mmCIF file of C-alpha atoms in Angstrom:
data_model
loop_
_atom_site.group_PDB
_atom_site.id
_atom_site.type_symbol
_atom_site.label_atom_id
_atom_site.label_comp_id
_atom_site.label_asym_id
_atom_site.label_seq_id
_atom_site.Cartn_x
_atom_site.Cartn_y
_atom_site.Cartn_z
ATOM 1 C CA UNK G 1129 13.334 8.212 5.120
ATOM 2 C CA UNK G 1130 11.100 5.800 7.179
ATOM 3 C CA UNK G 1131 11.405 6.679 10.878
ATOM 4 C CA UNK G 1132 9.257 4.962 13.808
ATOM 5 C CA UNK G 1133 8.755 6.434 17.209
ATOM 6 C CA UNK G 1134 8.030 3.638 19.568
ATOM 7 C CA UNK G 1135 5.520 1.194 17.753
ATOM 8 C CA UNK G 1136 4.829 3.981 15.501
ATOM 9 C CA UNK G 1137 5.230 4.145 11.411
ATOM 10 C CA UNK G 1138 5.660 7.544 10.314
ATOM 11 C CA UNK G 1139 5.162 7.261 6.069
ATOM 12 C CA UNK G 1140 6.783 9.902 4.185
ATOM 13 C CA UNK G 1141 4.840 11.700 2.024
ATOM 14 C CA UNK G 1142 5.630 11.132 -0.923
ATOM 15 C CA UNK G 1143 4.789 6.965 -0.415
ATOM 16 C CA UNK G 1144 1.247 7.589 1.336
ATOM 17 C CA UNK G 1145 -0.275 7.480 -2.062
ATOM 18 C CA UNK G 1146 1.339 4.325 -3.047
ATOM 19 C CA UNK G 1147 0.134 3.115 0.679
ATOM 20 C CA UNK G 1148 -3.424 4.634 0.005
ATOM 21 C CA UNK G 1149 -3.601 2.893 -3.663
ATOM 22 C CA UNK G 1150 -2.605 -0.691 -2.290
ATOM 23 C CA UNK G 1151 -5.185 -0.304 0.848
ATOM 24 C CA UNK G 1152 -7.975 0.417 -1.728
ATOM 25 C CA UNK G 1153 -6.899 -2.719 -4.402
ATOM 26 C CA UNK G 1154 -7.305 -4.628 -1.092
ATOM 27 C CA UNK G 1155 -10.292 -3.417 -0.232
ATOM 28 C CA UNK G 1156 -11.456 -3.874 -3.357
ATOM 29 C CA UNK G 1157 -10.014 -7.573 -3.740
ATOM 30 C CA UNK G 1158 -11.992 -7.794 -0.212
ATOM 31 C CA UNK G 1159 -15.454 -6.840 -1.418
ATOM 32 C CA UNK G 1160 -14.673 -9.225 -4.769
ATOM 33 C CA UNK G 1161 -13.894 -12.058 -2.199
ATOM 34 C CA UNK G 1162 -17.096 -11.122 -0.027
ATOM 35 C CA UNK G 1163 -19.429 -11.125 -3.066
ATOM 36 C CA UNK G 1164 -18.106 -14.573 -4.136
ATOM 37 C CA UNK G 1165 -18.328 -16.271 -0.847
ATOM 38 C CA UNK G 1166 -21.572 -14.837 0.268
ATOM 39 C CA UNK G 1167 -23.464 -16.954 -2.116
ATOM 40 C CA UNK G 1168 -21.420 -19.991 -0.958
ATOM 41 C CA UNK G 1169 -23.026 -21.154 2.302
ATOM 42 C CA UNK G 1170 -19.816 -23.633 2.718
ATOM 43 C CA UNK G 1171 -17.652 -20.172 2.640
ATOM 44 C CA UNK G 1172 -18.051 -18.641 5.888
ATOM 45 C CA UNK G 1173 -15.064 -19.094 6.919
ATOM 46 C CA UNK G 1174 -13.557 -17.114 4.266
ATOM 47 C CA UNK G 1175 -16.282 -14.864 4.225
ATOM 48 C CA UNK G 1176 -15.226 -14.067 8.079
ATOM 49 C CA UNK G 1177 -11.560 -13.728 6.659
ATOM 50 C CA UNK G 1178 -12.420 -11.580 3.777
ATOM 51 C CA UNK G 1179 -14.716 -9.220 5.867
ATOM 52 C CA UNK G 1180 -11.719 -8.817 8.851
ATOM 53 C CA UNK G 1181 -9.543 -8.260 5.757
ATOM 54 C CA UNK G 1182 -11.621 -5.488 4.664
ATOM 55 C CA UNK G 1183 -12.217 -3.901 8.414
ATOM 56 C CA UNK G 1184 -8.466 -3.394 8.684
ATOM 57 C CA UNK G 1185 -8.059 -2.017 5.565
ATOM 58 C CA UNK G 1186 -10.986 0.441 6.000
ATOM 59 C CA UNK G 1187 -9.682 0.974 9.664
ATOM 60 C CA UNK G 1188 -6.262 2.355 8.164
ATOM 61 C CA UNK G 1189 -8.009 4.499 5.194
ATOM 62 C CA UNK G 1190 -9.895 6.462 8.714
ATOM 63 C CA UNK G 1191 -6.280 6.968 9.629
ATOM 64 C CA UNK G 1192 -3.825 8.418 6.868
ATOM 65 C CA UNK G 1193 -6.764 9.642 4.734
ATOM 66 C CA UNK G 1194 -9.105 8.065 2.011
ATOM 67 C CA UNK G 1195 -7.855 10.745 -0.609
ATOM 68 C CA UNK G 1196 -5.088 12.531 -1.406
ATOM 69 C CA UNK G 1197 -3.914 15.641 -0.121
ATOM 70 C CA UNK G 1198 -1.967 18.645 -1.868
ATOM 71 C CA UNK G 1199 0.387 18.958 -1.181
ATOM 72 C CA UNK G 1200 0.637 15.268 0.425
ATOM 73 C CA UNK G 1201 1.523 15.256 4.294
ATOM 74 C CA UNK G 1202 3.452 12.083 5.853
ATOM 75 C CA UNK G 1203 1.053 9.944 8.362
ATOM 76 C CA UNK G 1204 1.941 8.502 11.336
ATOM 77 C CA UNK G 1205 0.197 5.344 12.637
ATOM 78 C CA UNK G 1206 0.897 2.399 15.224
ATOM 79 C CA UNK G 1207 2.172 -0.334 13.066
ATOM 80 C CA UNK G 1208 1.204 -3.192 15.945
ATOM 81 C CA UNK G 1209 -2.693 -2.144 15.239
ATOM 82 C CA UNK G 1210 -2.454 -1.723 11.470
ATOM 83 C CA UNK G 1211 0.541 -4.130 10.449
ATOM 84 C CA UNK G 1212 -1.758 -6.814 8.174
ATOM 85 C CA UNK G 1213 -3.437 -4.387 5.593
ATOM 86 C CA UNK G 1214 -0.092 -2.222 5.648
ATOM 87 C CA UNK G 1215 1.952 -5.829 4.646
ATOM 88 C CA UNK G 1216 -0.842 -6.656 2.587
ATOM 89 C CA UNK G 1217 -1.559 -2.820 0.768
ATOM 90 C CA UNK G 1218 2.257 -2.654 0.549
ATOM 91 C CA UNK G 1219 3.034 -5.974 -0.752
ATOM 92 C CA UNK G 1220 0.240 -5.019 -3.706
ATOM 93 C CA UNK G 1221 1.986 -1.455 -4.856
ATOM 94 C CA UNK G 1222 5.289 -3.884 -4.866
ATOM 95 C CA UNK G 1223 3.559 -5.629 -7.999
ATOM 96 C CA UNK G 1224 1.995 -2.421 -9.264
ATOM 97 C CA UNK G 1225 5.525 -0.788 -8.842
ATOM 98 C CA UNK G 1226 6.869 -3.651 -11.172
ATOM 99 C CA UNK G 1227 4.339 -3.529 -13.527
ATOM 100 C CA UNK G 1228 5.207 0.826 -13.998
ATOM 101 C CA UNK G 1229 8.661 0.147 -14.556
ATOM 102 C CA UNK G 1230 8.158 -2.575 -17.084
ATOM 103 C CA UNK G 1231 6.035 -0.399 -18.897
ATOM 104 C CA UNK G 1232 8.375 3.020 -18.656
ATOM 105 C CA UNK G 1233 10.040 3.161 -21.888
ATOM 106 C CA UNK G 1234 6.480 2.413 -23.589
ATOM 107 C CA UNK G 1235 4.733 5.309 -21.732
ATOM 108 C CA UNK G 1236 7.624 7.980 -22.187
ATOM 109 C CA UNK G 1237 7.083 7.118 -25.928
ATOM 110 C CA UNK G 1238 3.670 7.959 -26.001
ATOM 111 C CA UNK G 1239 4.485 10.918 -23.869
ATOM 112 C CA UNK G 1240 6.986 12.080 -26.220
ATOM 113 C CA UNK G 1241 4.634 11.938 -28.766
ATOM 114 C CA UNK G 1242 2.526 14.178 -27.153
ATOM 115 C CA UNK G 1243 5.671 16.609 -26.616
ATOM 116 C CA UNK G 1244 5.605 15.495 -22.655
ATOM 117 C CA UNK G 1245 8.863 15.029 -21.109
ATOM 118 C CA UNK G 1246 9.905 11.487 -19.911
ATOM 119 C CA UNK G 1247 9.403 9.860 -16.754
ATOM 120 C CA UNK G 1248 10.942 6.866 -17.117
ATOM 121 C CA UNK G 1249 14.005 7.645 -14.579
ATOM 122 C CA UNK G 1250 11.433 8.965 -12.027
ATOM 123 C CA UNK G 1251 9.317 6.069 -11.825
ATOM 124 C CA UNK G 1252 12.100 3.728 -11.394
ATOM 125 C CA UNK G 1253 13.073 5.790 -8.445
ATOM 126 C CA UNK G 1254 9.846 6.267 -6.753
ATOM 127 C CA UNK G 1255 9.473 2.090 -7.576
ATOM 128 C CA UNK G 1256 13.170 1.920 -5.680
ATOM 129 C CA UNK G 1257 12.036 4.226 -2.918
ATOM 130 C CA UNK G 1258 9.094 1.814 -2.178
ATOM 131 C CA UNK G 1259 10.813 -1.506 -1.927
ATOM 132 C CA UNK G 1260 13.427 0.367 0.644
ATOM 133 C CA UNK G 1261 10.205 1.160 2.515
ATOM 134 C CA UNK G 1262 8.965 -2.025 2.632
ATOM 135 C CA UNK G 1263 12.101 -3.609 3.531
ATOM 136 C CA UNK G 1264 12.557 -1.460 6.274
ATOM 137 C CA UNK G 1265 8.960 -1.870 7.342
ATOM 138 C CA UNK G 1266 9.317 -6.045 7.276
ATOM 139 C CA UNK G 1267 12.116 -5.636 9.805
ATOM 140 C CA UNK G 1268 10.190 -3.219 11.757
ATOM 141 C CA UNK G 1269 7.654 -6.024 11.961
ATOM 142 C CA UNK G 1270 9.980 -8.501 12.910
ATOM 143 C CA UNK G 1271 11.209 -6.313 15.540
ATOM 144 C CA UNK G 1272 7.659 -6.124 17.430
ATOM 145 C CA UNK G 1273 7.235 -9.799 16.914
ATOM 146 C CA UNK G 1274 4.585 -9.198 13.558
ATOM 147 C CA UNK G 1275 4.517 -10.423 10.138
#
């Protein structure tokens, strides 16, 4: 359940890793975008763009964590300060999310070839547990005058 006390976004714990793994494919789409540009004197502007991008992304990673903790813990942050790279990490484990379920039935029958139970069913709910997350956090945002 997503709460929020005040301005702040409390993320359960079991969706901080899907939070953690979208901040670091922006991060890494940032430093793509950085390496490009930089050789484009005409760029600057989206070098600026790509290297605030990847400031806010690193400045969240200093606050829930840059790896994963066991068990994982829920993280609390204000979501005025940090609302871009969580839209923009969250937005990116939407895809990801997609891209899992689509490929479920092919991965549970590899993992039934290995004698592995099936998890199928399980990533279709963690996939359904995200998008209520980010709903809930897009009205959040709309409720502090964000996004």
């Amino acid at each position: 359940m997503t709460r929020f006390r005040g301005k702040m976004l409390v993320v359960p714990a079991e969706l901080v890793g899907n939070l953690r793994a979208g901040l670091l494919d922006v991060l890494a789409s940032a430093a793509e975008e950085i390496a490009t540009v930089s050789i484009v004197i005409e760029g600057r502007g989206l070098l600026r763009e790509a290297l605030e991008r990847l400031d806010a992304v690193r400045a969240l990673l200093d606050v829930i964590g840059w790896t994963e903790t066991d068990p994982p813990v829920e993280v609390r942050f204000d979501l005025r300060e940090h609302w871009q790279a969580t839209l923009d990490a969250l937005e990116n484990e939407i895809s990801a999310s997609r891209d899992r379920v689509r490929e479920a039935a092919a991965v549970d029958a590899a993992r039934a070839e290995r004698g592995e139970p099936p998890k199928r069913e399980e990533t279709i709910q963690r996939a359904r547990a995200l998008r209520q997350f980010v709903a809930t956090v897009r009205t959040r945002l709309d409720g502090i005058g964000e996004g």
